[in-house]
Amino acid sequence: MSEALSGTESVRSAEEVQRLTLEWVAEMLEEPEARPEDNFLDLGGHSMLALQLSERAKKEFGAEYDMEVLFEKSIADAAAELSTRAGRD
């Protein structure tokens, strides 16, 4: 997929994915102090917002968030997992 990140951009892309993920979560949840170690659900996220977040990621990076990771782990973990998969597409 041409929108997907290439392996040569993986270090930069991981930082970019995390930055945008935090920005999007903060915006969607109206939580400007969202941190990488926070959990999406703990901040007030739910399945419909997760789908919207995932759609943004698909448009931007060519891959969607893994919902299990997004719901059970930190925002940073969800972003890292997305970055890894987006780099492989």
Short mmCIF file of C-alpha atoms in Angstrom, two decimals:
data_model
loop_
_atom_site.label_atom_id
_atom_site.label_comp_id
_atom_site.label_asym_id
_atom_site.label_seq_id
_atom_site.Cartn_x
_atom_site.Cartn_y
_atom_site.Cartn_z
CA MET A 1 0.00 0.00 0.00
CA SER A 2 1.52 3.31 -1.02
CA GLU A 3 0.27 5.12 2.11
CA ALA A 4 1.97 2.62 4.40
CA LEU A 5 5.23 3.57 6.01
CA SER A 6 8.38 1.99 4.62
CA GLY A 7 10.87 0.12 6.76
CA THR A 8 13.47 2.85 6.25
CA GLU A 9 11.18 5.30 8.05
CA SER A 10 10.47 2.96 10.99
CA VAL A 11 12.26 4.95 13.73
CA ARG A 12 10.72 8.25 12.68
CA SER A 13 7.39 6.62 11.98
CA ALA A 14 7.14 5.06 15.44
CA GLU A 15 7.56 8.50 16.98
CA GLU A 16 5.08 10.00 14.51
CA VAL A 17 2.52 7.27 15.15
CA GLN A 18 2.80 7.80 18.90
CA ARG A 19 2.59 11.58 18.59
CA LEU A 20 -0.49 11.43 16.38
CA THR A 21 -2.10 8.72 18.50
CA LEU A 22 -1.76 10.87 21.61
CA GLU A 23 -3.02 13.92 19.74
CA TRP A 24 -6.07 12.05 18.43
CA VAL A 25 -6.88 10.45 21.80
CA ALA A 26 -6.58 13.80 23.57
CA GLU A 27 -8.89 15.40 21.02
CA MET A 28 -11.49 12.62 20.96
CA LEU A 29 -11.63 12.18 24.72
CA GLU A 30 -11.22 15.87 25.49
CA GLU A 31 -8.26 14.85 27.65
CA PRO A 32 -5.40 17.24 26.83
CA GLU A 33 -3.13 15.66 29.44
CA ALA A 34 -3.21 12.17 27.87
CA ARG A 35 0.16 10.45 28.30
CA PRO A 36 1.75 7.52 26.47
CA GLU A 37 1.43 5.31 29.56
CA ASP A 38 -2.32 5.95 29.88
CA ASN A 39 -4.89 3.38 28.82
CA PHE A 40 -7.53 4.36 26.26
CA LEU A 41 -10.41 2.82 28.23
CA ASP A 42 -9.24 4.29 31.53
CA LEU A 43 -9.33 7.75 29.96
CA GLY A 44 -12.97 7.24 29.00
CA GLY A 45 -12.59 5.68 25.57
CA HIS A 46 -15.12 3.17 24.26
CA SER A 47 -15.65 1.00 21.21
CA MET A 48 -17.20 3.65 18.96
CA LEU A 49 -14.36 6.09 19.63
CA ALA A 50 -11.86 3.28 19.12
CA LEU A 51 -13.34 2.63 15.67
CA GLN A 52 -13.07 6.33 14.80
CA LEU A 53 -9.47 6.36 16.03
CA SER A 54 -8.70 3.28 14.00
CA GLU A 55 -10.21 4.84 10.87
CA ARG A 56 -7.92 7.87 11.28
CA ALA A 57 -4.94 5.55 11.56
CA LYS A 58 -5.98 3.64 8.46
CA LYS A 59 -6.20 6.87 6.46
CA GLU A 60 -2.89 8.20 7.80
CA PHE A 61 -0.77 5.04 8.03
CA GLY A 62 -2.55 2.36 6.00
CA ALA A 63 -3.24 0.15 9.04
CA GLU A 64 -5.69 0.08 11.93
CA TYR A 65 -5.09 -0.23 15.66
CA ASP A 66 -5.32 -3.68 17.19
CA MET A 67 -8.40 -3.24 19.42
CA GLU A 68 -7.16 -5.74 22.01
CA VAL A 69 -3.91 -3.79 22.44
CA LEU A 70 -5.72 -0.45 22.46
CA PHE A 71 -8.16 -1.62 25.15
CA GLU A 72 -5.80 -3.65 27.33
CA LYS A 73 -2.44 -1.91 27.13
CA SER A 74 -1.08 1.63 27.06
CA ILE A 75 -1.56 4.16 24.29
CA ALA A 76 2.18 3.87 23.61
CA ASP A 77 1.85 0.09 23.20
CA ALA A 78 -1.07 0.52 20.79
CA ALA A 79 0.91 3.07 18.77
CA ALA A 80 4.02 0.87 18.70
CA GLU A 81 2.02 -2.14 17.54
CA LEU A 82 0.38 -0.05 14.81
CA SER A 83 3.74 1.32 13.71
CA THR A 84 5.15 -2.19 13.39
CA ARG A 85 2.25 -3.42 11.28
CA ALA A 86 2.08 -0.27 9.15
CA GLY A 87 5.77 -0.61 8.35
CA ARG A 88 5.25 -4.14 7.05
CA ASP A 89 2.42 -3.36 4.63
#
